[in-house]
Amino acid sequence: MNSREYLIFLIPNSHQGVHIMVGGDYRLGLSVFNPRTLVSSLLFFGLFLVVLTISGCYDGQNKKIPARENVEGIQTDLQQSSGDHSCSYFYFLWGRGAELEDDFEEAREAYEKALICDPGREYIKKRLVGVLIKMGKKEHALSCLKEMTAVNHEDTSNFFMLARLYAKMGRYQKARETYQIILDIEPENQQALLFLGTLHARHKNFEKGREILEKLVDINRQSFMGYSYLAKLYRELNMPDKAAAAYNKVLEINWSTKLAREALEFYERQGMYKEAVDIYERLLEEDSANLEFRSRLVKLYLHMNNIDKAMEALRNMRTYVVDTLQLDITVGRFLLEQQRYDEAVDHFRQMLDDERQPGVIRGFLALAYHGEGNNEKAKEILKEIPQSSRAYEDAVLMLIKIYQDEDNTGKIINLLKEAIADEESRRPSFYTALAEFYHEQGDSESGIKVYEEGIDFYPDNTEIRYNFAIFLDRMGRTAEALERMKQVLALDPDDPEALNYVGYTWADQGRNIDQALSYIKKAVSARPESGFIRDSLGWAYYRKGEYKKAVVELEKAVQLEPDDPTINEHLGDAYKKVNNPDKAFTFYRKALRLYEKADQRVTVEEKLEKL
């Protein structure tokens, strides 16, 4: 500093409090209402000229000051630095206070002033880097970290900060290189191994990630995170045994419900049911009222074909459920599915005193009696179900089934006629049942009259109209069936089955192809897993002459319904059109094996001969 004198004047200012005027120039604006700012600025001014020549990573304008190229020179400067530690600490505390209040701009300024007081304070540089990152000034933070790692190459904490910053910036290769530098310095640094291994795994370099994480768990056999990530990696690498061992180890180290759920999902998918059962039983020790765990435990026992255990688990749920009736019905249905009819009879008889759903209980009891061959008792129970019960319709249909088994045609006709004659007992399904029974007896005209009567009673019921259309189609009265199906669509334009029928019929007849495609596509959207609707789409493309599209859709249809002869024949037709006779031959042969009617078989045989 030269010998020129500097005069300091405090000049009031109505907007900013007091200004300091040095040699006639405004240098700093201070608020008299903020003592912290006033004291700080006075201290800063006293140091300003002293530190003009000090090199460092930061300046008061938030700009990077070029680091010295000679790293050893910088280290020497820092070692010999005689910075003002009390000044530095003052600004550091100020910066921390501002940072805790999320005032990052003020924190940045305070930390930079602290570094002017004492440029060699590493912990202040680290705090400043953290603030810069929070402010979104990642490039600035990156420059500072690069200088810090150049000055002190042995401080791995700086390299960790640098690697994480590279990762935040999406520069993953640089992040990996930086973690490797840490491992070159400290080959067994567990944190670096973990971060580097997971970074490789996230970017699909599974083998490299596995190699690094296996090294980590070799060093630390209690590495919770190491085994957690390895379990996921082994799954990606299709190494189920190793994945299972990793899950077992990580749950042994630190049991957690979240990780247990992840392990369960894996065990169940792999069919490792015993391991899954062990986890569910431990989870239930901690949360005995968890119905999700109990329900899934029942399913596991069923997968294991351990019926007794499944039944025991179901019955144990009774203590924890609010609606015991539904659980008891589930237990009874389970017994029926397992054909344990005598146990089902006892079970449902014990439930008869429950008056909440007497009809439903009697319906299941009748099924149990029927299953064990006691049809008389089954009919007796079914007749006790009142018309007002929601189980009444099923009871009548079950009675019909029993009478069919007994070949008692008269009983069936009388039962259904009596049911549809009474407004209280009448149901749409009874008209369908009676019409279908007439058709089976060879009296289709009576069936038509029954359907028409049913539609008169239920004009807005789409189900009975749909069944009537299919009934007419089976009789070969396609034109009438088509008109009836259009009535279904008039009531419900989104009915997928009706859309499919109308669309397929048009396509098969070679008319209205574009509208047929529109209808069928809408049906496919509603029922994408229906092989028959998918077949309709393929056949519509075929009829339109778009044979390649036809092949694509018919292939999907065959995958969904591999044993349907018509779909196989259609696919053979499509392959023939795209000049692939070998595949056409394959699907024609399969259709020939599947068809039962002679006329259908003759048609396919002719196609095979032409090939």
Coordinates of C-alpha atoms in Angstrom, one line a residue, residues 12-457:
P12 CA -26.4 9.1 6.0
N13 CA -28.6 7.8 3.2
S14 CA -32.4 7.7 3.5
H15 CA -32.7 4.4 1.6
Q16 CA -29.8 2.3 2.7
G17 CA -28.8 3.7 6.1
V18 CA -25.2 4.7 6.3
H19 CA -22.6 4.6 3.5
I20 CA -18.8 4.5 3.9
M21 CA -17.0 6.9 1.7
V22 CA -13.3 6.3 1.1
G23 CA -11.2 8.9 -0.6
G24 CA -14.4 10.3 -2.1
D25 CA -15.6 7.0 -3.6
Y26 CA -18.5 4.9 -2.4
R27 CA -17.2 1.5 -1.6
L28 CA -19.7 -0.3 0.6
G29 CA -23.4 0.3 1.5
L30 CA -24.2 -0.6 5.1
S31 CA -27.6 -0.7 6.8
V32 CA -27.6 0.9 10.3
F33 CA -30.5 -1.3 11.1
N34 CA -28.4 -4.5 10.7
P35 CA -25.5 -4.5 13.2
R36 CA -24.2 -7.8 11.8
T37 CA -23.9 -6.2 8.4
L38 CA -22.2 -3.0 9.7
V39 CA -19.6 -4.8 11.8
S40 CA -18.9 -7.3 9.0
S41 CA -18.5 -4.7 6.4
L42 CA -16.1 -2.6 8.5
L43 CA -14.0 -5.7 9.1
F44 CA -14.1 -6.6 5.4
F45 CA -13.0 -3.1 4.4
G46 CA -10.1 -3.3 6.9
L47 CA -8.9 -6.5 5.2
F48 CA -9.7 -5.5 1.6
L49 CA -6.4 -4.0 0.6
V50 CA -4.4 -6.6 2.5
V51 CA -5.8 -9.6 0.5
L52 CA -6.0 -8.2 -3.0
T53 CA -3.1 -10.3 -4.1
I54 CA -4.2 -13.6 -2.3
S55 CA -5.0 -16.3 -4.8
G56 CA -7.9 -18.7 -4.1
C57 CA -10.9 -20.5 -5.6
Y58 CA -13.4 -17.7 -4.9
D59 CA -13.9 -14.0 -5.0
G60 CA -16.6 -11.6 -3.9
Q61 CA -18.2 -11.5 -7.3
N62 CA -18.9 -15.2 -7.3
K63 CA -16.3 -15.6 -10.1
K64 CA -13.6 -18.2 -10.3
I65 CA -10.0 -16.9 -9.7
P66 CA -7.6 -19.0 -11.7
A67 CA -5.8 -21.5 -9.6
R68 CA -2.0 -21.5 -9.7
E69 CA -0.6 -24.1 -12.0
N70 CA 2.1 -25.1 -9.6
V71 CA 0.2 -27.3 -7.1
E72 CA 3.2 -27.5 -4.8
G73 CA 3.5 -23.7 -4.8
I74 CA -0.2 -23.4 -3.7
Q75 CA 0.4 -26.0 -0.9
T76 CA 3.4 -24.1 0.3
D77 CA 1.5 -20.8 0.3
L78 CA -1.2 -22.4 2.4
Q79 CA 1.2 -23.9 4.8
Q80 CA 2.9 -20.6 5.3
S81 CA -0.3 -18.7 5.4
S82 CA -0.8 -16.5 8.4
G83 CA -4.5 -15.8 7.8
D84 CA -6.7 -14.1 10.4
H85 CA -8.4 -17.1 12.0
S86 CA -10.7 -15.1 14.3
C87 CA -11.9 -13.1 11.3
S88 CA -12.4 -16.3 9.3
Y89 CA -14.3 -17.9 12.1
F90 CA -16.5 -14.9 12.5
Y91 CA -17.6 -15.0 8.9
F92 CA -17.9 -18.8 9.0
L93 CA -20.4 -18.6 11.8
W94 CA -22.2 -15.9 10.0
G95 CA -22.4 -18.1 6.9
R96 CA -23.6 -21.1 8.8
G97 CA -26.4 -19.0 10.3
A98 CA -27.5 -17.8 6.9
E99 CA -27.3 -21.3 5.5
L100 CA -29.5 -22.7 8.2
E101 CA -32.0 -20.0 7.4
D102 CA -31.8 -21.0 3.7
D103 CA -30.4 -17.6 2.8
F104 CA -27.8 -19.1 0.4
E105 CA -26.7 -15.9 -1.2
E106 CA -25.8 -14.3 2.1
A107 CA -24.1 -17.6 3.2
R108 CA -22.0 -17.6 0.0
E109 CA -20.8 -14.1 0.6
A110 CA -20.0 -14.8 4.2
Y111 CA -18.0 -18.0 3.3
E112 CA -16.1 -16.1 0.6
K113 CA -15.2 -13.4 3.1
A114 CA -14.1 -16.1 5.5
L115 CA -11.7 -17.5 2.9
I116 CA -10.3 -14.0 2.2
C117 CA -9.5 -13.8 5.9
D118 CA -7.9 -17.3 5.8
P119 CA -7.6 -18.9 2.4
G120 CA -6.4 -22.2 3.7
R121 CA -9.5 -23.3 5.7
E122 CA -10.6 -26.5 4.0
Y123 CA -13.8 -26.9 5.9
I124 CA -15.0 -23.4 4.8
K125 CA -14.4 -24.3 1.2
K126 CA -16.5 -27.4 1.6
R127 CA -19.3 -25.4 3.1
L128 CA -19.1 -23.0 0.2
V129 CA -19.2 -25.8 -2.3
G130 CA -22.3 -27.1 -0.7
V131 CA -24.0 -23.7 -0.8
L132 CA -23.1 -23.3 -4.5
I133 CA -24.7 -26.6 -5.3
K134 CA -27.8 -25.6 -3.4
M135 CA -27.9 -22.4 -5.4
G136 CA -27.6 -24.4 -8.7
K137 CA -24.2 -23.0 -9.4
K138 CA -22.8 -26.5 -10.2
E139 CA -20.1 -25.4 -12.6
H140 CA -18.7 -22.9 -10.1
A141 CA -18.8 -25.6 -7.4
L142 CA -17.1 -28.0 -9.8
S143 CA -14.2 -25.5 -10.5
C144 CA -13.7 -25.1 -6.7
L145 CA -13.7 -28.9 -6.1
K146 CA -11.2 -29.5 -8.9
E147 CA -8.9 -27.0 -7.3
M148 CA -9.3 -28.5 -3.9
T149 CA -8.5 -32.0 -5.1
A150 CA -5.5 -30.6 -7.0
V151 CA -4.2 -28.9 -3.8
N152 CA -4.7 -31.8 -1.5
H153 CA -4.7 -35.1 -3.5
E154 CA -4.8 -37.3 -0.4
D155 CA -8.1 -35.9 1.0
T156 CA -10.6 -38.4 -0.2
S157 CA -13.6 -36.4 1.2
N158 CA -13.0 -33.8 -1.5
F159 CA -13.0 -36.5 -4.2
F160 CA -16.3 -37.9 -2.7
M161 CA -17.9 -34.4 -3.1
L162 CA -16.5 -34.2 -6.6
A163 CA -17.8 -37.6 -7.6
R164 CA -21.3 -36.9 -6.3
L165 CA -21.3 -33.6 -8.1
Y166 CA -20.4 -35.2 -11.3
A167 CA -23.2 -37.7 -10.8
K168 CA -25.7 -34.8 -10.1
M169 CA -24.6 -33.2 -13.4
G170 CA -25.1 -36.4 -15.3
R171 CA -21.4 -36.9 -16.0
Y172 CA -21.4 -40.5 -14.9
Q173 CA -18.1 -41.5 -16.5
K174 CA -16.3 -38.7 -14.7
A175 CA -18.1 -39.8 -11.5
R176 CA -16.8 -43.3 -11.9
E177 CA -13.3 -42.1 -12.7
T178 CA -13.4 -40.0 -9.5
Y179 CA -14.5 -42.9 -7.3
Q180 CA -11.7 -45.0 -8.8
I181 CA -9.2 -42.3 -7.8
I182 CA -10.5 -42.7 -4.2
L183 CA -9.9 -46.5 -4.5
D184 CA -6.4 -45.9 -5.8
I185 CA -5.7 -44.0 -2.7
E186 CA -7.7 -46.3 -0.3
P187 CA -8.3 -49.7 -2.1
E188 CA -10.7 -50.9 0.7
N189 CA -12.7 -47.7 1.1
Q190 CA -16.2 -49.2 1.5
Q191 CA -18.1 -46.1 0.7
A192 CA -16.3 -45.7 -2.6
L193 CA -16.8 -49.4 -3.4
L194 CA -20.6 -49.1 -2.7
F195 CA -21.1 -45.9 -4.7
L196 CA -19.0 -47.1 -7.6
G197 CA -20.7 -50.5 -7.7
T198 CA -24.2 -49.0 -7.6
L199 CA -23.3 -46.4 -10.2
H200 CA -22.2 -49.2 -12.6
A201 CA -25.4 -51.1 -11.8
R202 CA -27.7 -48.2 -12.5
H203 CA -26.2 -47.8 -15.9
K204 CA -26.7 -51.5 -16.8
N205 CA -23.1 -52.5 -16.4
F206 CA -24.2 -55.3 -14.1
E207 CA -21.1 -57.5 -14.2
K208 CA -18.8 -54.7 -13.3
G209 CA -21.2 -53.6 -10.5
R210 CA -21.3 -57.2 -9.3
E211 CA -17.5 -57.4 -9.2
I212 CA -17.1 -54.3 -7.1
L213 CA -20.0 -55.0 -4.7
E214 CA -18.7 -58.6 -4.1
K215 CA -15.3 -57.0 -3.2
L216 CA -17.2 -54.8 -0.7
V217 CA -18.9 -57.7 1.0
D218 CA -15.7 -59.7 1.1
I219 CA -14.2 -56.8 3.1
N220 CA -17.2 -56.2 5.3
R221 CA -19.4 -59.3 5.8
Q222 CA -22.0 -57.1 7.6
S223 CA -22.5 -54.6 4.8
F224 CA -26.2 -54.1 4.7
M225 CA -26.2 -51.9 1.7
G226 CA -23.7 -54.1 -0.1
Y227 CA -25.9 -57.2 0.2
S228 CA -29.0 -55.2 -0.6
Y229 CA -27.7 -54.0 -3.9
L230 CA -26.1 -57.4 -4.7
A231 CA -29.5 -59.1 -4.3
K232 CA -31.0 -56.7 -6.9
L233 CA -28.0 -57.3 -9.2
Y234 CA -28.2 -61.0 -9.0
R235 CA -31.8 -60.8 -10.0
E236 CA -30.9 -58.8 -13.0
L237 CA -28.2 -61.3 -13.9
N238 CA -30.7 -64.2 -13.5
M239 CA -28.8 -65.7 -10.6
P240 CA -31.7 -66.7 -8.3
D241 CA -29.7 -68.8 -5.8
K242 CA -27.2 -66.0 -5.2
A243 CA -30.0 -63.5 -5.0
A244 CA -31.8 -65.6 -2.4
A245 CA -28.6 -65.9 -0.4
A246 CA -28.1 -62.1 -0.5
Y247 CA -31.6 -61.5 0.7
N248 CA -31.2 -64.0 3.5
K249 CA -28.0 -62.3 4.5
V250 CA -29.3 -58.7 4.4
L251 CA -32.4 -59.7 6.5
E252 CA -30.1 -61.4 9.0
I253 CA -28.0 -58.2 9.3
N254 CA -30.9 -55.8 9.6
W255 CA -34.5 -57.0 9.4
S256 CA -36.9 -54.5 7.9
T257 CA -40.5 -54.9 6.6
K258 CA -39.8 -53.0 3.4
L259 CA -36.9 -55.3 2.5
A260 CA -38.8 -58.4 3.6
R261 CA -41.6 -57.4 1.1
E262 CA -39.0 -57.1 -1.7
A263 CA -37.6 -60.5 -0.8
L264 CA -41.1 -62.0 -0.7
E265 CA -41.9 -60.8 -4.1
F266 CA -38.7 -62.4 -5.4
Y267 CA -39.2 -65.7 -3.5
E268 CA -42.8 -66.1 -4.7
R269 CA -41.9 -65.3 -8.3
Q270 CA -39.1 -68.0 -8.1
G271 CA -41.4 -70.5 -6.5
M272 CA -39.3 -70.5 -3.3
Y273 CA -42.4 -70.9 -1.2
K274 CA -40.8 -72.3 1.9
E275 CA -38.5 -69.2 2.2
A276 CA -41.6 -67.0 1.6
V277 CA -43.6 -68.8 4.3
D278 CA -40.8 -68.2 6.8
I279 CA -40.8 -64.5 6.2
Y280 CA -44.6 -64.2 6.3
E281 CA -44.6 -66.0 9.7
R282 CA -42.0 -63.6 11.0
L283 CA -44.0 -60.6 9.7
L284 CA -47.1 -61.9 11.4
E285 CA -45.2 -62.2 14.7
E286 CA -44.7 -58.4 14.4
D287 CA -48.1 -57.6 13.0
S288 CA -50.6 -60.4 13.8
A289 CA -53.6 -58.5 12.5
N290 CA -52.2 -57.9 9.0
L291 CA -54.8 -59.5 6.8
E292 CA -52.8 -59.0 3.6
F293 CA -50.0 -61.1 5.0
R294 CA -52.4 -63.8 6.2
S295 CA -54.2 -64.0 2.9
R296 CA -51.0 -64.3 0.9
L297 CA -49.8 -67.0 3.4
V298 CA -53.0 -69.0 2.5
K299 CA -52.2 -68.7 -1.2
L300 CA -48.6 -69.9 -0.6
Y301 CA -49.8 -73.0 1.3
L302 CA -52.1 -73.7 -1.7
H303 CA -49.2 -73.3 -4.1
M304 CA -47.3 -75.8 -1.9
N305 CA -50.4 -78.1 -2.0
N306 CA -50.5 -78.0 1.8
I307 CA -54.2 -77.9 2.1
D308 CA -54.4 -78.5 5.9
K309 CA -52.0 -75.6 6.5
A310 CA -54.0 -73.4 4.2
M311 CA -57.2 -74.2 6.0
E312 CA -55.5 -73.6 9.3
A313 CA -54.3 -70.2 8.1
L314 CA -57.8 -69.3 6.8
R315 CA -59.4 -70.2 10.1
N316 CA -56.8 -68.2 12.1
M317 CA -57.8 -65.1 10.2
R318 CA -61.2 -65.2 11.9
T319 CA -59.8 -63.5 15.0
Y320 CA -58.7 -60.5 13.1
V321 CA -61.5 -59.8 10.5
V322 CA -64.5 -57.6 11.1
D323 CA -66.8 -59.5 8.7
T324 CA -66.5 -63.1 9.9
L325 CA -69.4 -64.1 7.7
Q326 CA -67.5 -63.5 4.5
L327 CA -64.5 -65.3 5.8
D328 CA -66.6 -68.3 6.8
I329 CA -68.1 -68.4 3.3
T330 CA -64.6 -68.3 1.9
V331 CA -63.6 -71.2 4.1
G332 CA -66.6 -73.2 2.9
R333 CA -66.0 -72.4 -0.8
F334 CA -62.4 -73.5 -0.3
L335 CA -63.6 -76.8 1.1
L336 CA -66.0 -77.2 -2.0
E337 CA -63.1 -76.4 -4.4
Q338 CA -61.0 -79.1 -2.7
Q339 CA -64.0 -81.5 -3.0
R340 CA -64.0 -82.0 0.8
Y341 CA -67.8 -82.2 0.7
D342 CA -68.4 -83.8 4.1
E343 CA -66.4 -81.1 5.8
A344 CA -68.2 -78.4 3.7
V345 CA -71.6 -79.8 4.8
D346 CA -70.6 -79.6 8.4
H347 CA -69.2 -76.1 8.0
F348 CA -72.2 -74.6 6.2
R349 CA -74.7 -76.3 8.6
Q350 CA -72.9 -74.6 11.5
M351 CA -73.5 -71.3 9.7
L352 CA -77.2 -71.7 9.2
D353 CA -77.9 -69.8 12.4
D354 CA -76.4 -66.7 10.9
E355 CA -79.3 -64.7 9.5
R356 CA -77.3 -62.1 7.5
Q357 CA -77.2 -64.1 4.3
P358 CA -79.3 -67.3 4.9
G359 CA -80.0 -67.8 1.1
V360 CA -76.3 -67.7 0.2
I361 CA -75.4 -70.1 3.0
R362 CA -78.2 -72.5 2.0
G363 CA -77.0 -72.3 -1.7
F364 CA -73.5 -73.4 -0.7
L365 CA -74.9 -76.1 1.6
A366 CA -76.9 -77.5 -1.3
L367 CA -73.7 -77.5 -3.4
A368 CA -72.0 -79.5 -0.7
Y369 CA -74.8 -82.0 -0.4
H370 CA -74.9 -82.3 -4.2
G371 CA -71.1 -82.9 -4.2
E372 CA -71.3 -85.8 -1.8
G373 CA -74.2 -87.3 -3.9
N374 CA -77.1 -86.4 -1.6
N375 CA -79.3 -84.7 -4.3
E376 CA -82.6 -85.1 -2.3
K377 CA -81.1 -83.1 0.6
A378 CA -79.7 -80.6 -1.9
K379 CA -83.1 -80.0 -3.5
E380 CA -84.8 -79.7 -0.1
I381 CA -82.3 -77.0 0.9
L382 CA -82.6 -75.1 -2.4
K383 CA -86.4 -75.0 -2.2
E384 CA -86.1 -73.3 1.2
I385 CA -84.4 -70.3 -0.4
P386 CA -87.0 -67.5 -0.7
Q387 CA -87.6 -65.5 -3.9
S388 CA -86.5 -62.3 -2.1
S389 CA -83.0 -63.8 -1.6
R390 CA -80.2 -62.8 -3.9
A391 CA -79.3 -66.5 -4.0
Y392 CA -82.7 -67.4 -5.4
E393 CA -81.7 -67.2 -9.1
D394 CA -78.7 -69.4 -8.5
A395 CA -80.8 -71.8 -6.5
V396 CA -83.3 -72.3 -9.4
L397 CA -80.5 -72.8 -11.9
M398 CA -78.8 -75.3 -9.6
L399 CA -82.1 -77.2 -9.3
I400 CA -82.3 -77.3 -13.1
K401 CA -78.8 -78.8 -13.1
I402 CA -79.8 -81.5 -10.6
Y403 CA -82.9 -82.3 -12.6
Q404 CA -80.8 -82.6 -15.8
D405 CA -78.5 -85.1 -14.0
E406 CA -81.6 -87.0 -13.1
D407 CA -82.9 -86.7 -16.7
N408 CA -86.1 -85.2 -15.4
T409 CA -87.3 -83.1 -18.3
G410 CA -90.8 -82.5 -17.0
K411 CA -89.5 -81.0 -13.7
I412 CA -87.2 -78.6 -15.6
I413 CA -90.0 -77.3 -17.8
N414 CA -92.5 -76.9 -15.0
L415 CA -89.9 -75.2 -12.7
L416 CA -88.9 -72.6 -15.3
K417 CA -92.5 -72.0 -16.5
E418 CA -93.7 -71.4 -12.9
A419 CA -90.7 -69.1 -12.3
I420 CA -91.3 -66.9 -15.3
A421 CA -95.1 -66.8 -14.8
D422 CA -94.7 -65.0 -11.4
E423 CA -93.4 -61.4 -11.4
E424 CA -91.7 -61.9 -8.1
S425 CA -89.8 -65.0 -9.2
R426 CA -89.2 -64.0 -12.8
R427 CA -85.5 -63.5 -13.9
P428 CA -84.0 -62.8 -17.3
S429 CA -81.7 -65.8 -17.1
F430 CA -84.7 -68.1 -16.7
Y431 CA -85.9 -67.2 -20.2
T432 CA -82.5 -68.1 -21.6
A433 CA -82.4 -71.4 -19.7
L434 CA -85.8 -72.4 -20.9
A435 CA -85.1 -71.4 -24.5
E436 CA -81.8 -73.3 -24.5
F437 CA -83.5 -76.3 -23.0
Y438 CA -86.1 -76.3 -25.8
H439 CA -83.3 -76.0 -28.4
E440 CA -81.5 -79.0 -26.9
Q441 CA -84.8 -80.9 -27.2
G442 CA -85.0 -80.0 -30.9
D443 CA -87.8 -77.5 -30.4
S444 CA -86.1 -74.2 -31.4
E445 CA -89.3 -72.5 -32.4
S446 CA -90.5 -72.7 -28.8
G447 CA -87.2 -71.3 -27.8
I448 CA -87.7 -68.3 -30.0
K449 CA -91.1 -67.6 -28.5
V450 CA -89.6 -67.8 -25.0
Y451 CA -86.9 -65.3 -25.9
E452 CA -89.4 -62.9 -27.5
E453 CA -91.5 -63.1 -24.3
G454 CA -88.5 -62.4 -22.2
I455 CA -87.6 -59.4 -24.3
D456 CA -91.2 -58.1 -23.9
F457 CA -90.7 -58.3 -20.1

